PDB file of C-alpha atoms in Angstrom:
ATOM      1  CA  MET A   1    -146.572-125.521-148.539  1.00 59.00           C
ATOM      2  CA  ILE A   2    -148.400-123.366-151.075  1.00 60.00           C
ATOM      3  CA  ARG A   3    -151.010-122.669-148.456  1.00 60.00           C
ATOM      4  CA  THR A   4    -148.293-121.531-146.005  1.00 56.00           C
ATOM      5  CA  MET A   5    -146.701-119.317-148.623  1.00 48.00           C
ATOM      6  CA  LYS A   6    -150.108-117.847-149.481  1.00 50.00           C
ATOM      7  CA  ARG A   7    -150.770-117.050-145.802  1.00 55.00           C
ATOM      8  CA  SER A   8    -147.276-115.526-145.435  1.00 50.00           C
ATOM      9  CA  PHE A   9    -147.894-113.359-148.508  1.00 44.00           C
ATOM     10  CA  GLN A  10    -151.291-112.246-147.117  1.00 52.00           C
ATOM     11  CA  LEU A  11    -149.755-111.497-143.777  1.00 44.00           C
ATOM     12  CA  LEU A  12    -146.924-109.515-145.404  1.00 45.00           C
ATOM     13  CA  PHE A  13    -149.357-107.606-147.622  1.00 42.00           C
ATOM     14  CA  SER A  14    -151.604-106.787-144.678  1.00 44.00           C
ATOM     15  CA  LEU A  15    -148.640-105.634-142.619  1.00 40.00           C
ATOM     16  CA  SER A  16    -147.342-103.375-145.429  1.00 43.00           C
ATOM     17  CA  LEU A  17    -150.807-101.970-145.948  1.00 38.00           C
ATOM     18  CA  LEU A  18    -151.112-101.214-142.230  1.00 42.00           C
ATOM     19  CA  VAL A  19    -147.681 -99.501-142.169  1.00 41.00           C
ATOM     20  CA  SER A  20    -148.458 -97.428-145.294  1.00 40.00           C
ATOM     21  CA  CYS A  21    -151.849 -96.364-143.888  1.00 43.00           C
ATOM     22  CA  ASP A  22    -150.204 -95.408-140.585  1.00 43.00           C
ATOM     23  CA  THR A  23    -147.537 -93.406-142.451  1.00 38.00           C
ATOM     24  CA  PHE A  24    -150.216 -91.643-144.515  1.00 36.00           C
ATOM     25  CA  SER A  25    -152.173 -90.920-141.373  1.00 40.00           C
ATOM     26  CA  LYS A  26    -149.095 -89.372-139.684  1.00 41.00           C
ATOM     27  CA  LYS A  27    -148.361 -87.327-142.827  1.00 40.00           C
ATOM     28  CA  ASP A  28    -151.943 -85.975-142.785  1.00 43.00           C
ATOM     29  CA  LYS A  29    -151.661 -85.137-139.035  1.00 43.00           C
ATOM     30  CA  VAL A  30    -148.328 -83.362-139.579  1.00 43.00           C
ATOM     31  CA  GLN A  31    -149.794 -81.248-142.400  1.00 44.00           C
ATOM     32  CA  ALA A  32    -152.927 -80.518-140.367  1.00 48.00           C
ATOM     33  CA  ASN A  33    -150.847 -79.365-137.440  1.00 75.00           C
ATOM     34  CA  TRP A  34    -148.956 -76.718-139.409  1.00 69.00           C
ATOM     35  CA  PRO A  35    -151.504 -73.904-138.951  1.00 75.00           C
ATOM     36  CA  GLY A  36    -151.893 -74.712-135.275  1.00 79.00           C
ATOM     37  CA  ALA A  37    -148.129 -74.793-134.772  1.00 79.00           C
ATOM     38  CA  MET A  38    -147.793 -71.452-136.519  1.00 80.00           C
ATOM     39  CA  GLN A  39    -150.565 -69.951-134.390  1.00 83.00           C
ATOM     40  CA  ASN A  40    -148.830 -71.168-131.194  1.00 82.00           C
ATOM     41  CA  MET A  41    -145.620 -69.577-132.257  1.00 84.00           C
ATOM     42  CA  ALA A  42    -147.423 -66.324-133.182  1.00 85.00           C
ATOM     43  CA  ALA A  43    -149.036 -66.227-129.718  1.00 88.00           C
ATOM     44  CA  ASP A  44    -145.585 -66.624-128.168  1.00 89.00           C
ATOM     45  CA  VAL A  45    -144.126 -63.823-130.355  1.00 90.00           C
ATOM     46  CA  LYS A  46    -147.016 -61.593-129.387  1.00 91.00           C
ATOM     47  CA  LYS A  47    -146.247 -62.120-125.663  1.00 93.00           C
ATOM     48  CA  LEU A  48    -142.521 -61.587-126.079  1.00 94.00           C
ATOM     49  CA  VAL A  49    -142.371 -58.570-128.446  1.00 93.00           C
ATOM     50  CA  PRO A  50    -143.128 -55.932-125.710  1.00 94.00           C
ATOM     51  CA  PHE A  51    -140.182 -57.250-123.693  1.00 97.00           C
ATOM     52  CA  ILE A  52    -137.818 -57.764-126.641  1.00 96.00           C
ATOM     53  CA  TYR A  53    -138.221 -54.194-127.875  1.00 94.00           C
ATOM     54  CA  ASP A  54    -137.984 -52.675-124.346  1.00 96.00           C
ATOM     55  CA  ARG A  55    -134.531 -53.268-122.795  1.00 97.00           C
ATOM     56  CA  GLU A  56    -135.632 -52.129-119.344  1.00 97.00           C
ATOM     57  CA  ALA A  57    -138.615 -54.408-119.245  1.00 97.00           C
ATOM     58  CA  TYR A  58    -136.558 -57.357-120.599  1.00 97.00           C
ATOM     59  CA  THR A  59    -133.790 -56.930-118.008  1.00 97.00           C
ATOM     60  CA  ASP A  60    -136.005 -55.935-115.043  1.00 97.00           C
ATOM     61  CA  PRO A  61    -135.589 -58.532-112.303  1.00 97.00           C
ATOM     62  CA  LYS A  62    -139.319 -58.437-111.549  1.00 97.00           C
ATOM     63  CA  ASN A  63    -140.009 -59.693-115.103  1.00 97.00           C
ATOM     64  CA  HIS A  64    -137.391 -62.426-114.954  1.00 97.00           C
ATOM     65  CA  GLU A  65    -139.684 -65.428-114.511  1.00 97.00           C
ATOM     66  CA  GLN A  66    -142.226 -64.159-117.012  1.00 97.00           C
ATOM     67  CA  VAL A  67    -139.648 -63.403-119.770  1.00 97.00           C
ATOM     68  CA  LEU A  68    -137.873 -66.738-119.183  1.00 97.00           C
ATOM     69  CA  ALA A  69    -141.217 -68.554-119.378  1.00 96.00           C
ATOM     70  CA  TYR A  70    -142.093 -66.799-122.622  1.00 95.00           C
ATOM     71  CA  LEU A  71    -138.702 -67.642-124.117  1.00 96.00           C
ATOM     72  CA  ARG A  72    -139.033 -71.213-123.148  1.00 95.00           C
ATOM     73  CA  GLU A  73    -142.581 -71.478-124.526  1.00 93.00           C
ATOM     74  CA  PHE A  74    -141.534 -69.953-127.821  1.00 92.00           C
ATOM     75  CA  ALA A  75    -138.585 -72.347-128.048  1.00 93.00           C
ATOM     76  CA  GLN A  76    -140.791 -75.300-127.193  1.00 92.00           C
ATOM     77  CA  ALA A  77    -143.398 -74.267-129.813  1.00 89.00           C
ATOM     78  CA  ALA A  78    -140.602 -73.931-132.422  1.00 89.00           C
ATOM     79  CA  HIS A  79    -139.413 -77.433-131.580  1.00 86.00           C
ATOM     80  CA  HIS A  80    -142.845 -78.818-132.272  1.00 85.00           C
ATOM     81  CA  VAL A  81    -142.749 -77.541-135.856  1.00 82.00           C
ATOM     82  CA  ALA A  82    -141.057 -79.933-138.290  1.00 80.00           C
ATOM     83  CA  PRO A  83    -139.929 -78.725-141.716  1.00 77.00           C
ATOM     84  CA  GLU A  84    -142.110 -81.441-143.214  1.00 80.00           C
ATOM     85  CA  MET A  85    -145.159 -79.758-141.798  1.00 75.00           C
ATOM     86  CA  GLY A  86    -144.840 -76.810-144.197  1.00 72.00           C
ATOM     87  CA  LYS A  87    -144.247 -78.733-147.423  1.00 75.00           C
ATOM     88  CA  SER A  88    -147.972 -78.866-148.329  1.00 69.00           C
ATOM     89  CA  PHE A  89    -148.280 -75.116-147.743  1.00 67.00           C
ATOM     90  CA  LEU A  90    -144.931 -73.784-148.984  1.00 72.00           C
ATOM     91  CA  GLY A  91    -143.584 -76.582-151.139  1.00 75.00           C
ATOM     92  CA  ASP A  92    -140.201 -78.350-150.749  1.00 78.00           C
ATOM     93  CA  ASP A  93    -138.233 -75.226-150.009  1.00 77.00           C
ATOM     94  CA  LEU A  94    -134.954 -75.327-148.080  1.00 81.00           C
ATOM     95  CA  LEU A  95    -135.868 -71.942-146.645  1.00 81.00           C
ATOM     96  CA  ILE A  96    -138.309 -73.723-144.222  1.00 81.00           C
ATOM     97  CA  GLN A  97    -135.609 -76.144-142.973  1.00 85.00           C
ATOM     98  CA  TYR A  98    -132.945 -73.428-142.684  1.00 87.00           C
ATOM     99  CA  SER A  99    -135.213 -70.942-140.955  1.00 86.00           C
ATOM    100  CA  LEU A 100    -136.702 -73.452-138.461  1.00 88.00           C
ATOM    101  CA  LYS A 101    -133.297 -74.889-137.591  1.00 91.00           C
ATOM    102  CA  ASN A 102    -131.844 -71.444-136.903  1.00 92.00           C
ATOM    103  CA  LEU A 103    -134.986 -70.267-135.058  1.00 92.00           C
ATOM    104  CA  LYS A 104    -134.771 -73.250-132.704  1.00 93.00           C
ATOM    105  CA  GLU A 105    -131.052 -72.729-132.082  1.00 96.00           C
ATOM    106  CA  ASP A 106    -131.459 -69.035-131.477  1.00 96.00           C
ATOM    107  CA  LEU A 107    -134.409 -69.419-129.152  1.00 95.00           C
ATOM    108  CA  ASN A 108    -132.570 -72.038-127.103  1.00 96.00           C
ATOM    109  CA  ARG A 109    -129.575 -69.740-126.922  1.00 97.00           C
ATOM    110  CA  ALA A 110    -131.785 -66.773-125.911  1.00 97.00           C
ATOM    111  CA  ALA A 111    -133.486 -68.760-123.134  1.00 97.00           C
ATOM    112  CA  TYR A 112    -130.221 -70.204-121.871  1.00 97.00           C
ATOM    113  CA  THR A 113    -128.289 -66.930-121.823  1.00 98.00           C
ATOM    114  CA  PHE A 114    -131.278 -65.181-120.158  1.00 98.00           C
ATOM    115  CA  HIS A 115    -131.321 -67.917-117.493  1.00 97.00           C
ATOM    116  CA  ILE A 116    -127.590 -67.440-116.724  1.00 97.00           C
ATOM    117  CA  GLY A 117    -127.952 -63.689-116.517  1.00 97.00           C
ATOM    118  CA  GLN A 118    -126.639 -62.548-119.894  1.00 98.00           C
ATOM    119  CA  LYS A 119    -129.814 -60.623-120.518  1.00 98.00           C
ATOM    120  CA  ASP A 120    -128.522 -58.124-123.095  1.00 97.00           C
ATOM    121  CA  PHE A 121    -127.134 -60.929-125.242  1.00 98.00           C
ATOM    122  CA  SER A 122    -130.350 -62.951-124.740  1.00 98.00           C
ATOM    123  CA  ARG A 123    -132.443 -59.940-125.853  1.00 98.00           C
ATOM    124  CA  MET A 124    -130.343 -59.388-128.923  1.00 97.00           C
ATOM    125  CA  THR A 125    -130.583 -63.061-129.824  1.00 97.00           C
ATOM    126  CA  ALA A 126    -134.337 -63.200-129.195  1.00 96.00           C
ATOM    127  CA  LYS A 127    -134.828 -60.077-131.333  1.00 96.00           C
ATOM    128  CA  ALA A 128    -132.686 -61.486-134.116  1.00 95.00           C
ATOM    129  CA  SER A 129    -134.592 -64.805-133.960  1.00 93.00           C
ATOM    130  CA  LEU A 130    -137.683 -63.013-135.253  1.00 91.00           C
ATOM    131  CA  ASN A 131    -135.858 -62.493-138.542  1.00 90.00           C
ATOM    132  CA  HIS A 132    -136.291 -66.167-139.188  1.00 85.00           C
ATOM    133  CA  CYS A 133    -140.064 -65.758-138.909  1.00 83.00           C
ATOM    134  CA  PHE A 134    -140.129 -62.715-141.097  1.00 79.00           C
ATOM    135  CA  ARG A 135    -137.936 -64.386-143.679  1.00 79.00           C
ATOM    136  CA  CYS A 136    -140.525 -67.068-144.466  1.00 76.00           C
ATOM    137  CA  HIS A 137    -143.442 -64.741-143.903  1.00 73.00           C
ATOM    138  CA  SER A 138    -142.180 -62.178-146.390  1.00 74.00           C
ATOM    139  CA  VAL A 139    -141.093 -64.406-149.279  1.00 69.00           C
ATOM    140  CA  THR A 140    -143.840 -66.965-149.571  1.00 61.00           C
ATOM    141  CA  GLN A 141    -147.401 -66.430-150.628  1.00 63.00           C
ATOM    142  CA  ALA A 142    -148.725 -68.476-147.737  1.00 58.00           C
ATOM    143  CA  GLY A 143    -146.514 -66.592-145.288  1.00 54.00           C
ATOM    144  CA  LYS A 144    -147.707 -63.235-146.526  1.00 54.00           C
ATOM    145  CA  SER A 145    -151.264 -64.101-145.666  1.00 57.00           C
ATOM    146  CA  ALA A 146    -150.400 -64.586-141.986  1.00 57.00           C
ATOM    147  CA  ALA A 147    -151.955 -61.997-139.725  1.00 58.00           C
ATOM    148  CA  TRP A 148    -149.400 -60.261-137.559  1.00 54.00           C
ATOM    149  CA  GLU A 149    -151.384 -59.036-134.596  1.00 60.00           C
ATOM    150  CA  ILE A 150    -148.652 -57.092-132.923  1.00 56.00           C
ATOM    151  CA  ASP A 151    -149.523 -53.801-131.259  1.00 58.00           C
ATOM    152  CA  VAL A 152    -146.599 -51.563-132.122  1.00 49.00           C
ATOM    153  CA  ASN A 153    -147.884 -49.083-129.548  1.00 54.00           C
ATOM    154  CA  SER A 154    -146.995 -51.531-126.831  1.00 53.00           C
ATOM    155  CA  MET A 155    -143.406 -51.494-127.786  1.00 50.00           C
TER     156      MET A 155
END
């Protein structure tokens, strides 16, 4: 009986160790993915900005598929960013959770309304969604160090 209890304890300990190592590994991966996720979103912003700040280009039927694809890519990239990813870089700040939640909602709304033909509303929503990016990137030390490679002459 003691032998069985000892084995049960060893098994339970091994299992808990395995789970904690797996959780630690996931946490490390999440934190490591933060810069990559931010770079993906930055690339999407860079593609969208010339359209967002040019009403004619945004609403031009010949650009429909391209703009819709860019909106969807940006929304998808935002959905791959979890608030937990930024904690090691920005601390436990509710600003991250608030901004990411609203960014995701706005981008989904912009893509959906663009798809159904409400392009002016979509453009306004997409443009306003960038405020969520600038909010974090203007108030945190880590965010200020981000390189915004946007060519204002292309707008």
